[in-house]
Amino acid sequence: MIIIVDYGAGNLTSVKRAVSYLGYDSIITDDPEKIANADRIIFPGVGAAGAAMEIMQKKEIDNALKQSFKAKIPMLGICVGCQIIMERSEENDTVCLGLIKGEAKSFPNNMKEVGNRILINDENAVDHCLKVPHMGWNGLNIVQNHPLFNGIEQNDEFYFVHSYFPVPIDKSHIYGETQYGITFASAIGKNNLFATQFHLEKSGEPGLLILKNFCLWKP
Amino acid sequence: MLSKRIIPCLDVREGRTTKGIKFENNVDIGDPVKMARFYYEAGADELVFYDITASHEKRDIMIDVVRRVAETIFIPFSVGGGIRTLEDMRAVLLAGAEKVSVNSAAVKNPEIISQGAKAFGNQCVVLGMDVKHVGEKKGIASGYEVVINGGRTYMGIDALEWAKQGQALGAGEICLNSIDADGTKDGYEMALTQLISDNVSIPVIASGGAGKPEHISEVLTKGRADAALIASMVHYGTYTINDIKNHLEQKGIKVRKNRNFSS
């Protein structure tokens, strides 16, 4: 059974719907025992890392996830779920799960897109700063192959909504990168754990394909 | 680099879309769920549903539509029309929408924006603005005034000020509809779109007036919009999403390419 972890972050039913569309059963739960006994675990999330970790600790979901990681259960983090696997997050200066070394950082202020002025093609155009949150469709640059990328092509686009992103210390944990003012890690992984900063459940066919690959993944 | 978004808009009345699509025989004209799937497959980046059912009692029909759409398409979509309370917002989001759009209710009670942003996150709250050009006058320094009731009721509010206030209250995005341009197919209201885009830091979706792909490339470059809402130009089969994106690509505008997946 696929377990979708309920830690107070929204968007759980969207993930459940997508998994169900692919033909897999799943249950949404906050029960640490069920999480510890899952065949596969997805922890999606919209919201703040601080609030998410607080609920995880209160419900002892954090320990269940750490155990599952050691027990080699396939695990998939999405969005905030891609940030809380780091050691800490700049968001509310939050201590996180620490499954991957490094931290979640926010986009710098006043980022500008190179070539934006050319795109606007208007001499009077104000040189606009990039908007944060980074919201919309953006490309994935695959920097390292992974079973979850089966069928995914270089620069396939995915749907993002976020202000923070993971920064792993060990670059070998980075599988995909995305460009938005800066280059940031948008897909990371380690052993039986994989996580995407983009929303697989809202990224059309390529998103569904990665989800499907996860449902079949035998790390 | 972020792609510019192309967003078909479906008007839904009592569970049926009010405009059908003409160009594909296999699409049940009028069924919003089938139309949503059609546009999903055609490469739309996002969808917008407007519930134009007047009565509050019939909201359940819309919620059911939202639920069925959410089971069918896997791109973001927003729902607007008749959203008056936090509970209305919650119902739409729980049913599977990514965002809710508030319009008249926010003009009458701006607090709904901050309440919604606090409860569900800024990215969930879209401020829908209907705007008319009235010329510069007292209280309307920009010359653009906020209207409600489909353009019938003037609110004495400057559109630029309202956009800034909406952002300050926590709106994550603005859907900017020009009542003057709406339905004309003569192009978006360029000056208005520029004005608002240049003065807020949240994404602006241009709406009203799209008749051909050139209008869209213009509003995404000169108009500085982040996304373009389209309706009749695709509903009646004059253009496909691909036609529009091919044109935008030729103009050097980054768009999401729809490729075939065998799965």
Tab-separated table of C-alpha atoms in Angstrom:
chain	number	residue	atom	x	y	z
A	1	MET	CA	0.000	0.000	0.000
A	2	ILE	CA	1.191	3.502	-0.867
A	3	ILE	CA	1.014	5.833	2.095
A	4	ILE	CA	0.525	9.553	1.534
A	5	VAL	CA	1.722	11.282	4.672
A	6	ASP	CA	-0.620	13.865	6.159
A	7	TYR	CA	1.471	16.392	8.043
A	8	GLY	CA	-0.862	19.335	7.749
A	9	ALA	CA	0.469	20.435	4.378
A	10	GLY	CA	-2.237	20.763	1.770
A	11	ASN	CA	-2.540	19.212	-1.647
A	12	LEU	CA	-2.748	15.618	-0.437
A	13	THR	CA	-5.909	14.767	-2.340
A	14	SER	CA	-4.390	16.022	-5.607
A	15	VAL	CA	-1.571	13.530	-5.173
A	16	LYS	CA	-4.016	10.767	-4.225
A	17	ARG	CA	-6.078	11.512	-7.344
A	18	ALA	CA	-3.010	11.358	-9.570
A	19	VAL	CA	-1.859	8.067	-8.015
A	20	SER	CA	-5.358	6.652	-8.386
A	21	TYR	CA	-5.490	7.789	-12.039
A	22	LEU	CA	-2.325	5.729	-12.586
A	23	GLY	CA	-4.124	2.700	-11.152
A	24	TYR	CA	-2.609	2.514	-7.671
A	25	ASP	CA	-4.356	2.503	-4.311
A	26	SER	CA	-3.139	4.828	-1.627
A	27	ILE	CA	-4.205	6.037	1.765
A	28	ILE	CA	-3.717	9.410	3.375
A	29	THR	CA	-2.691	9.071	6.999
A	30	ASP	CA	-0.868	10.747	9.883
A	31	ASP	CA	-0.516	7.486	11.816
A	32	PRO	CA	3.232	6.859	12.400
A	33	GLU	CA	2.636	3.128	12.716
A	34	LYS	CA	1.021	2.915	9.273
A	35	ILE	CA	3.815	5.068	7.860
A	36	ALA	CA	6.459	2.792	9.382
A	37	ASN	CA	4.753	-0.238	7.774
A	38	ALA	CA	4.175	1.271	4.336
A	39	ASP	CA	5.348	-0.333	1.079
A	40	ARG	CA	5.881	3.110	-0.400
A	41	ILE	CA	5.680	6.595	1.060
A	42	ILE	CA	4.836	9.906	-0.577
A	43	PHE	CA	5.074	13.121	1.406
A	44	PRO	CA	3.715	15.992	-0.664
A	45	GLY	CA	3.212	19.470	0.576
A	46	VAL	CA	2.198	23.004	0.078
A	47	GLY	CA	2.937	25.294	2.967
A	48	ALA	CA	5.728	26.239	5.295
A	49	ALA	CA	8.572	23.999	6.430
A	50	GLY	CA	8.277	25.260	10.010
A	51	ALA	CA	4.615	24.338	10.375
A	52	ALA	CA	5.203	21.004	8.621
A	53	MET	CA	8.054	19.986	10.941
A	54	GLU	CA	6.114	21.046	14.022
A	55	ILE	CA	3.232	18.753	13.132
A	56	MET	CA	5.620	15.950	12.195
A	57	GLN	CA	7.304	16.116	15.565
A	58	LYS	CA	4.047	16.365	17.466
A	59	LYS	CA	2.664	13.297	15.721
A	60	GLU	CA	6.027	11.490	15.732
A	61	ILE	CA	5.906	11.209	11.964
A	62	ASP	CA	9.517	12.447	11.795
A	63	ASN	CA	10.862	9.313	13.469
A	64	ALA	CA	8.657	7.068	11.331
A	65	LEU	CA	10.104	8.657	8.178
A	66	LYS	CA	13.680	8.357	9.445
A	67	GLN	CA	13.066	4.657	10.159
A	68	SER	CA	11.533	4.073	6.740
A	69	PHE	CA	14.530	5.737	5.137
A	70	LYS	CA	16.905	3.352	6.965
A	71	ALA	CA	14.624	0.399	6.129
A	72	LYS	CA	15.033	1.165	2.386
A	73	ILE	CA	11.322	1.809	1.782
A	74	PRO	CA	10.866	3.784	-1.476
A	75	MET	CA	10.113	7.379	-0.487
A	76	LEU	CA	9.063	10.362	-2.566
A	77	GLY	CA	9.000	13.965	-1.359
A	78	ILE	CA	7.207	16.705	-3.284
A	79	CYS	CA	7.680	20.493	-2.908
A	80	VAL	CA	7.925	21.165	0.845
A	81	GLY	CA	8.574	17.408	1.040
A	82	CYS	CA	11.732	18.083	-0.975
A	83	GLN	CA	12.882	20.683	1.573
A	84	ILE	CA	12.180	18.969	4.895
A	85	ILE	CA	14.489	16.060	4.014
A	86	MET	CA	17.416	18.454	4.375
A	87	GLU	CA	19.069	19.129	7.740
A	88	ARG	CA	17.486	22.518	8.129
A	89	SER	CA	15.477	25.161	6.280
A	90	GLU	CA	15.984	28.895	6.182
A	91	GLU	CA	12.205	29.139	6.370
A	92	ASN	CA	11.535	30.059	10.010
A	93	ASP	CA	15.027	28.661	10.716
A	94	THR	CA	13.610	25.146	10.995
A	95	VAL	CA	15.448	21.971	11.961
A	96	CYS	CA	14.404	19.319	9.432
A	97	LEU	CA	14.700	15.548	8.961
A	98	GLY	CA	18.352	15.525	7.917
A	99	LEU	CA	18.050	12.608	5.478
A	100	ILE	CA	20.234	14.523	3.025
A	101	LYS	CA	23.044	16.809	4.183
A	102	GLY	CA	22.524	20.463	3.377
A	103	GLU	CA	19.745	22.993	3.779
A	104	ALA	CA	16.755	24.584	2.082
A	105	LYS	CA	17.433	28.181	1.037
A	106	SER	CA	15.292	30.980	-0.325
A	107	PHE	CA	15.759	32.669	-3.683
A	108	PRO	CA	17.955	35.772	-3.424
A	109	ASN	CA	16.301	39.178	-3.740
A	110	ASN	CA	16.388	41.163	-6.949
A	111	MET	CA	17.188	38.285	-9.295
A	112	LYS	CA	17.077	39.221	-12.964
A	113	GLU	CA	16.640	36.972	-15.940
A	114	VAL	CA	19.390	37.322	-18.481
A	115	GLY	CA	17.865	38.246	-21.804
A	116	ASN	CA	14.597	39.436	-20.315
A	117	ARG	CA	15.020	42.877	-21.789
A	118	ILE	CA	15.568	41.391	-25.216
A	119	LEU	CA	12.412	39.352	-24.767
A	120	ILE	CA	10.405	42.410	-23.832
A	121	ASN	CA	11.853	44.159	-26.896
A	122	ASP	CA	10.923	47.556	-25.639
A	123	GLU	CA	13.542	50.161	-24.789
A	124	ASN	CA	11.357	51.773	-22.192
A	125	ALA	CA	10.816	48.504	-20.390
A	126	VAL	CA	11.687	48.513	-16.726
A	127	ASP	CA	14.308	45.882	-15.954
A	128	HIS	CA	12.036	43.760	-13.827
A	129	CYS	CA	13.192	41.632	-10.968
A	130	LEU	CA	12.070	38.033	-11.082
A	131	LYS	CA	8.995	37.308	-9.067
A	132	VAL	CA	9.155	35.159	-5.970
A	133	PRO	CA	7.514	32.686	-5.429
A	134	HIS	CA	8.765	31.008	-8.549
A	135	MET	CA	5.425	29.971	-9.991
A	136	GLY	CA	4.650	28.303	-13.266
A	137	TRP	CA	6.172	25.858	-15.748
A	138	ASN	CA	9.922	25.531	-15.966
A	139	GLY	CA	12.378	23.095	-17.504
A	140	LEU	CA	14.208	20.251	-15.824
A	141	ASN	CA	17.856	19.791	-16.706
A	142	ILE	CA	18.699	16.180	-15.890
A	143	VAL	CA	22.243	16.156	-14.478
A	144	GLN	CA	22.286	12.529	-13.442
A	145	ASN	CA	20.203	9.563	-14.549
A	146	HIS	CA	17.704	8.035	-12.178
A	147	PRO	CA	15.114	5.243	-12.574
A	148	LEU	CA	12.382	7.809	-11.852
A	149	PHE	CA	13.437	9.738	-14.964
A	150	ASN	CA	12.627	6.816	-17.297
A	151	GLY	CA	10.893	8.310	-20.338
A	152	ILE	CA	11.604	11.885	-19.253
A	153	GLU	CA	13.471	14.025	-21.757
A	154	GLN	CA	15.939	16.809	-21.158
A	155	ASN	CA	14.072	20.123	-20.608
A	156	ASP	CA	10.634	18.598	-20.097
A	157	GLU	CA	8.713	21.175	-18.120
A	158	PHE	CA	7.143	20.854	-14.698
A	159	TYR	CA	4.913	23.022	-12.525
A	160	PHE	CA	6.559	24.900	-9.661
A	161	VAL	CA	5.197	26.997	-6.782
A	162	HIS	CA	7.877	27.764	-4.190
A	163	SER	CA	10.172	30.317	-2.569
A	164	TYR	CA	12.691	27.833	-1.116
A	165	PHE	CA	14.757	25.064	-2.686
A	166	PRO	CA	17.136	22.364	-1.435
A	167	VAL	CA	20.913	22.843	-1.476
A	168	PRO	CA	22.602	19.465	-0.901
A	169	ILE	CA	26.219	19.664	0.282
A	170	ASP	CA	27.125	16.532	-1.668
A	171	LYS	CA	26.459	17.348	-5.321
A	172	SER	CA	26.024	13.657	-6.105
A	173	HIS	CA	22.570	13.923	-4.515
A	174	ILE	CA	21.435	16.299	-7.264
A	175	TYR	CA	19.600	14.617	-10.169
A	176	GLY	CA	17.917	17.581	-11.794
A	177	GLU	CA	18.390	21.334	-11.911
A	178	THR	CA	16.237	24.265	-12.956
A	179	GLN	CA	17.064	27.802	-13.960
A	180	TYR	CA	15.251	30.732	-12.410
A	181	GLY	CA	17.608	33.661	-12.001
A	182	ILE	CA	19.977	31.146	-10.452
A	183	THR	CA	20.432	27.426	-11.053
A	184	PHE	CA	18.912	25.392	-8.241
A	185	ALA	CA	18.454	21.690	-7.471
A	186	SER	CA	14.897	20.734	-8.437
A	187	ALA	CA	15.232	16.955	-8.112
A	188	ILE	CA	17.369	15.309	-5.459
A	189	GLY	CA	17.781	11.808	-4.115
A	190	LYS	CA	19.738	9.417	-1.977
A	191	ASN	CA	19.384	5.631	-1.854
A	192	ASN	CA	15.653	4.846	-1.539
A	193	LEU	CA	14.659	8.499	-1.297
A	194	PHE	CA	13.773	10.804	-4.193
A	195	ALA	CA	12.278	14.268	-4.067
A	196	THR	CA	11.162	16.907	-6.544
A	197	GLN	CA	10.728	20.602	-5.887
A	198	PHE	CA	8.063	20.671	-8.615
A	199	HIS	CA	4.544	19.339	-8.289
A	200	LEU	CA	4.372	15.957	-9.995
A	201	GLU	CA	0.609	15.857	-9.498
A	202	LYS	CA	0.133	19.133	-11.408
A	203	SER	CA	2.770	18.728	-14.112
A	204	GLY	CA	0.741	16.959	-16.744
A	205	GLU	CA	2.099	13.863	-18.488
A	206	PRO	CA	5.777	14.136	-17.460
A	207	GLY	CA	4.695	14.584	-13.831
A	208	LEU	CA	2.446	11.523	-14.010
A	209	LEU	CA	5.283	9.570	-15.610
A	210	ILE	CA	7.673	10.253	-12.721
A	211	LEU	CA	4.896	9.338	-10.270
A	212	LYS	CA	4.309	6.107	-12.158
A	213	ASN	CA	8.032	5.366	-12.193
A	214	PHE	CA	8.019	5.857	-8.444
A	215	CYS	CA	5.123	3.424	-7.994
A	216	LEU	CA	7.204	0.792	-9.834
A	217	TRP	CA	10.603	1.729	-8.361
A	218	LYS	CA	12.636	-0.967	-6.651
A	219	PRO	CA	15.636	0.843	-5.156
B	1	MET	CA	13.489	30.175	-17.459
B	2	LEU	CA	9.812	30.331	-16.679
B	3	SER	CA	7.386	29.748	-19.539
B	4	LYS	CA	4.588	32.162	-20.268
B	5	ARG	CA	1.251	30.516	-19.556
B	6	ILE	CA	-1.690	30.102	-21.919
B	7	ILE	CA	-4.899	29.682	-19.977
B	8	PRO	CA	-8.253	28.803	-21.569
B	9	CYS	CA	-11.202	30.116	-19.604
B	10	LEU	CA	-14.455	28.167	-19.355
B	11	ASP	CA	-17.690	29.815	-18.261
B	12	VAL	CA	-19.877	27.329	-16.448
B	13	ARG	CA	-23.576	27.795	-15.810
B	14	GLU	CA	-25.365	25.152	-13.767
B	15	GLY	CA	-22.780	22.538	-14.603
B	16	ARG	CA	-22.538	23.225	-18.350
B	17	THR	CA	-20.117	25.410	-20.271
B	18	THR	CA	-21.834	28.245	-22.039
B	19	LYS	CA	-19.643	28.050	-25.115
B	20	GLY	CA	-18.843	24.765	-26.768
B	21	ILE	CA	-15.835	23.752	-28.793
B	22	LYS	CA	-16.638	23.309	-32.435
B	23	PHE	CA	-13.594	21.716	-33.932
B	24	GLU	CA	-13.548	18.239	-32.490
B	25	ASN	CA	-16.463	15.905	-32.941
B	26	ASN	CA	-15.497	13.712	-30.042
B	27	VAL	CA	-15.858	16.447	-27.474
B	28	ASP	CA	-19.222	16.687	-25.799
B	29	ILE	CA	-19.910	20.341	-26.377
B	30	GLY	CA	-20.911	21.927	-23.146
B	31	ASP	CA	-19.492	19.379	-20.734
B	32	PRO	CA	-16.837	21.279	-18.752
B	33	VAL	CA	-15.116	18.083	-17.628
B	34	LYS	CA	-14.642	16.841	-21.200
B	35	MET	CA	-13.580	20.281	-22.349
B	36	ALA	CA	-11.057	20.449	-19.517
B	37	ARG	CA	-9.585	17.135	-20.599
B	38	PHE	CA	-9.523	18.315	-24.201
B	39	TYR	CA	-7.531	21.434	-23.317
B	40	TYR	CA	-5.291	19.451	-20.990
B	41	GLU	CA	-4.340	17.168	-23.886
B	42	ALA	CA	-4.049	20.130	-26.251
B	43	GLY	CA	-1.301	21.658	-24.112
B	44	ALA	CA	-3.040	24.300	-21.995
B	45	ASP	CA	-0.788	25.330	-19.105
B	46	GLU	CA	-3.594	25.999	-16.699
B	47	LEU	CA	-7.380	26.363	-16.807
B	48	VAL	CA	-9.827	28.829	-15.322
B	49	PHE	CA	-13.453	28.049	-14.551
B	50	TYR	CA	-15.954	30.791	-13.911
B	51	ASP	CA	-19.167	29.780	-12.253
B	52	ILE	CA	-21.666	32.161	-13.760
B	53	THR	CA	-24.586	30.499	-12.054
B	54	ALA	CA	-26.292	33.351	-10.312
B	55	SER	CA	-27.770	31.562	-7.338
B	56	HIS	CA	-25.887	30.425	-4.293
B	57	GLU	CA	-28.007	27.265	-3.902
B	58	LYS	CA	-26.551	25.804	-7.046
B	59	ARG	CA	-22.947	25.925	-5.841
B	60	ASP	CA	-22.973	22.187	-5.187
B	61	ILE	CA	-23.239	21.587	-8.923
B	62	MET	CA	-20.028	23.575	-9.459
B	63	ILE	CA	-18.234	21.772	-6.646
B	64	ASP	CA	-19.122	18.492	-8.331
B	65	VAL	CA	-17.728	19.798	-11.629
B	66	VAL	CA	-14.513	20.851	-9.864
B	67	ARG	CA	-14.153	17.414	-8.299
B	68	ARG	CA	-14.628	15.635	-11.623
B	69	VAL	CA	-12.217	18.017	-13.388
B	70	ALA	CA	-9.606	17.347	-10.696
B	71	GLU	CA	-9.856	13.606	-11.375
B	72	THR	CA	-9.390	14.171	-15.094
B	73	ILE	CA	-6.649	16.746	-15.554
B	74	PHE	CA	-3.263	17.101	-13.896
B	75	ILE	CA	-2.395	20.740	-14.395
B	76	PRO	CA	-3.324	23.624	-12.109
B	77	PHE	CA	-6.750	25.185	-12.435
B	78	SER	CA	-8.558	27.960	-10.667
B	79	VAL	CA	-12.211	28.529	-9.950
B	80	GLY	CA	-13.930	31.872	-9.674
B	81	GLY	CA	-17.407	33.309	-9.624
B	82	GLY	CA	-19.637	33.510	-6.593
B	83	ILE	CA	-16.802	33.033	-4.086
B	84	ARG	CA	-17.989	35.090	-1.131
B	85	THR	CA	-16.650	33.487	2.017
B	86	LEU	CA	-13.691	31.564	3.360
B	87	GLU	CA	-15.943	28.502	3.353
B	88	ASP	CA	-16.638	28.942	-0.377
B	89	MET	CA	-12.877	29.036	-0.932
B	90	ARG	CA	-12.271	25.988	1.182
B	91	ALA	CA	-14.954	23.986	-0.652
B	92	VAL	CA	-13.427	24.747	-4.059
B	93	LEU	CA	-9.857	23.961	-2.938
B	94	LEU	CA	-10.881	20.750	-1.198
B	95	ALA	CA	-12.680	19.673	-4.352
B	96	GLY	CA	-9.328	19.880	-6.137
B	97	ALA	CA	-8.808	23.375	-7.534
B	98	GLU	CA	-5.308	24.811	-7.179
B	99	LYS	CA	-6.454	28.404	-6.803
B	100	VAL	CA	-9.591	30.415	-6.133
B	101	SER	CA	-10.375	33.700	-7.763
B	102	VAL	CA	-12.212	36.412	-5.846
B	103	ASN	CA	-13.670	39.411	-7.584
B	104	SER	CA	-16.813	41.287	-6.433
B	105	ALA	CA	-16.657	39.829	-2.938
B	106	ALA	CA	-13.111	41.171	-2.526
B	107	VAL	CA	-14.164	44.660	-3.650
B	108	LYS	CA	-16.956	44.664	-1.083
B	109	ASN	CA	-14.888	42.966	1.620
B	110	PRO	CA	-11.102	43.146	0.972
B	111	GLU	CA	-10.460	41.104	4.111
B	112	ILE	CA	-11.416	37.964	2.219
B	113	ILE	CA	-8.083	38.203	0.381
B	114	SER	CA	-5.990	38.266	3.549
B	115	GLN	CA	-8.150	35.613	5.218
B	116	GLY	CA	-7.816	33.331	2.212
B	117	ALA	CA	-4.070	33.945	1.918
B	118	LYS	CA	-3.562	33.197	5.581
B	119	ALA	CA	-5.682	30.054	5.542
B	120	PHE	CA	-4.531	28.535	2.252
B	121	GLY	CA	-1.372	30.386	1.208
B	122	ASN	CA	-0.922	33.387	-1.087
B	123	GLN	CA	-0.458	31.179	-4.139
B	124	CYS	CA	-4.057	29.978	-3.748
B	125	VAL	CA	-5.667	33.410	-3.947
B	126	VAL	CA	-6.179	35.109	-7.300
B	127	LEU	CA	-7.576	38.627	-7.343
B	128	GLY	CA	-9.929	38.896	-10.297
B	129	MET	CA	-10.344	42.504	-11.437
B	130	ASP	CA	-12.890	43.817	-13.915
B	131	VAL	CA	-11.721	47.200	-15.136
B	132	LYS	CA	-13.103	49.947	-17.363
B	133	HIS	CA	-11.377	52.943	-18.873
B	134	VAL	CA	-13.118	56.055	-17.564
B	135	GLY	CA	-10.433	58.693	-18.078
B	136	GLU	CA	-8.595	60.583	-15.406
B	137	LYS	CA	-10.924	61.940	-12.740
B	138	LYS	CA	-11.170	62.528	-9.021
B	139	GLY	CA	-10.237	59.381	-7.143
B	140	ILE	CA	-9.333	57.597	-10.396
B	141	ALA	CA	-5.833	58.919	-11.079
B	142	SER	CA	-4.911	56.091	-13.453
B	143	GLY	CA	-8.043	56.575	-15.545
B	144	TYR	CA	-9.045	52.962	-14.968
B	145	GLU	CA	-11.876	52.144	-12.598
B	146	VAL	CA	-12.847	48.910	-10.911
B	147	VAL	CA	-16.321	47.711	-11.862
B	148	ILE	CA	-18.435	44.762	-10.757
B	149	ASN	CA	-21.560	43.020	-12.010
B	150	GLY	CA	-20.060	42.462	-15.419
B	151	GLY	CA	-19.215	46.132	-15.837
B	152	ARG	CA	-22.552	47.567	-14.766
B	153	THR	CA	-21.575	48.874	-11.340
B	154	TYR	CA	-18.788	51.454	-10.983
B	155	MET	CA	-17.085	51.200	-7.620
B	156	GLY	CA	-15.192	54.527	-7.515
B	157	ILE	CA	-11.960	52.586	-6.971
B	158	ASP	CA	-8.794	53.200	-8.972
B	159	ALA	CA	-7.716	49.949	-10.651
B	160	LEU	CA	-4.013	50.579	-10.009
B	161	GLU	CA	-4.597	51.294	-6.326
B	162	TRP	CA	-6.805	48.228	-6.009
B	163	ALA	CA	-4.163	46.013	-7.634
B	164	LYS	CA	-1.512	47.270	-5.204
B	165	GLN	CA	-3.879	46.828	-2.274
B	166	GLY	CA	-4.759	43.309	-3.407
B	167	GLN	CA	-1.083	42.411	-3.480
B	168	ALA	CA	-0.522	43.952	-0.042
B	169	LEU	CA	-3.447	41.946	1.334
B	170	GLY	CA	-1.835	38.748	0.108
B	171	ALA	CA	-3.199	37.953	-3.347
B	172	GLY	CA	-0.744	35.663	-5.144
B	173	GLU	CA	-1.766	36.662	-8.628
B	174	ILE	CA	-3.978	39.119	-10.483
B	175	CYS	CA	-6.329	38.195	-13.278
B	176	LEU	CA	-6.877	41.490	-15.045
B	177	ASN	CA	-9.953	41.675	-17.220
B	178	SER	CA	-10.657	44.683	-19.390
B	179	ILE	CA	-14.406	45.098	-19.790
B	180	ASP	CA	-13.758	47.414	-22.762
B	181	ALA	CA	-11.734	44.807	-24.631
B	182	ASP	CA	-13.732	41.781	-23.519
B	183	GLY	CA	-15.411	40.018	-26.413
B	184	THR	CA	-14.078	42.429	-29.051
B	185	LYS	CA	-11.359	40.072	-30.371
B	186	ASP	CA	-9.415	43.271	-31.123
B	187	GLY	CA	-6.611	42.560	-28.686
B	188	TYR	CA	-5.918	43.015	-25.008
B	189	GLU	CA	-6.028	46.427	-23.307
B	190	MET	CA	-2.307	47.036	-23.608
B	191	ALA	CA	-1.930	50.236	-21.584
B	192	LEU	CA	-3.900	48.809	-18.671
B	193	THR	CA	-1.949	45.550	-18.649
B	194	GLN	CA	1.374	47.410	-18.753
B	195	LEU	CA	0.308	49.754	-15.993
B	196	ILE	CA	-0.679	46.997	-13.598
B	197	SER	CA	2.211	44.646	-14.503
B	198	ASP	CA	4.769	47.398	-13.950
B	199	ASN	CA	3.413	48.265	-10.534
B	200	VAL	CA	2.902	44.935	-8.816
B	201	SER	CA	5.382	42.145	-8.145
B	202	ILE	CA	2.890	39.287	-8.395
B	203	PRO	CA	2.072	37.616	-11.726
B	204	VAL	CA	-0.537	39.278	-13.924
B	205	ILE	CA	-2.835	37.286	-16.190
B	206	ALA	CA	-4.145	39.427	-19.042
B	207	SER	CA	-7.779	38.860	-19.928
B	208	GLY	CA	-10.245	40.182	-22.454
B	209	GLY	CA	-9.901	40.848	-26.144
B	210	ALA	CA	-7.791	37.962	-27.463
B	211	GLY	CA	-8.723	37.252	-31.069
B	212	LYS	CA	-5.517	36.058	-32.684
B	213	PRO	CA	-2.054	34.806	-31.653
B	214	GLU	CA	-0.488	38.230	-32.353
B	215	HIS	CA	-2.593	39.701	-29.557
B	216	ILE	CA	-1.131	37.186	-27.158
B	217	SER	CA	2.500	37.747	-28.130
B	218	GLU	CA	1.919	41.469	-27.803
B	219	VAL	CA	0.440	41.292	-24.309
B	220	LEU	CA	3.188	38.923	-23.105
B	221	THR	CA	5.965	41.215	-24.352
B	222	LYS	CA	4.823	44.828	-24.554
B	223	GLY	CA	2.050	44.292	-22.022
B	224	ARG	CA	4.486	42.557	-19.640
B	225	ALA	CA	1.820	40.013	-18.658
B	226	ASP	CA	2.937	36.657	-17.238
B	227	ALA	CA	0.049	34.723	-18.690
B	228	ALA	CA	-2.786	35.165	-21.157
B	229	LEU	CA	-6.381	34.138	-20.690
B	230	ILE	CA	-8.114	33.027	-23.868
B	231	ALA	CA	-11.681	31.990	-24.598
B	232	SER	CA	-13.587	32.223	-27.853
B	233	MET	CA	-10.519	32.122	-30.114
B	234	VAL	CA	-9.988	28.528	-29.027
B	235	HIS	CA	-13.531	27.553	-28.032
B	236	TYR	CA	-14.767	28.103	-31.573
B	237	GLY	CA	-11.826	26.334	-33.109
B	238	THR	CA	-10.360	29.355	-34.860
B	239	TYR	CA	-6.997	28.526	-33.297
B	240	THR	CA	-5.538	25.644	-31.327
B	241	ILE	CA	-3.279	25.977	-28.312
B	242	ASN	CA	-0.487	24.716	-30.567
B	243	ASP	CA	-1.139	27.437	-33.150
B	244	ILE	CA	-0.758	30.007	-30.394
B	245	LYS	CA	2.357	28.456	-28.884
B	246	ASN	CA	4.023	28.045	-32.262
B	247	HIS	CA	3.461	31.717	-32.923
B	248	LEU	CA	4.820	32.697	-29.506
B	249	GLU	CA	7.874	30.538	-30.041
B	250	GLN	CA	8.559	32.249	-33.359
B	251	LYS	CA	8.433	35.538	-31.495
B	252	GLY	CA	11.102	34.287	-29.097
B	253	ILE	CA	8.708	33.877	-26.193
B	254	LYS	CA	9.334	30.864	-24.003
B	255	VAL	CA	6.372	28.488	-23.881
B	256	ARG	CA	5.909	24.945	-22.644
B	257	LYS	CA	6.122	22.449	-25.457
B	258	ASN	CA	3.544	19.729	-25.465
B	259	ARG	CA	5.098	16.468	-26.508
B	260	ASN	CA	3.542	13.063	-26.931
B	261	PHE	CA	3.796	10.573	-24.140
B	262	SER	CA	3.131	6.993	-25.099
B	263	SER	CA	2.075	5.970	-21.580
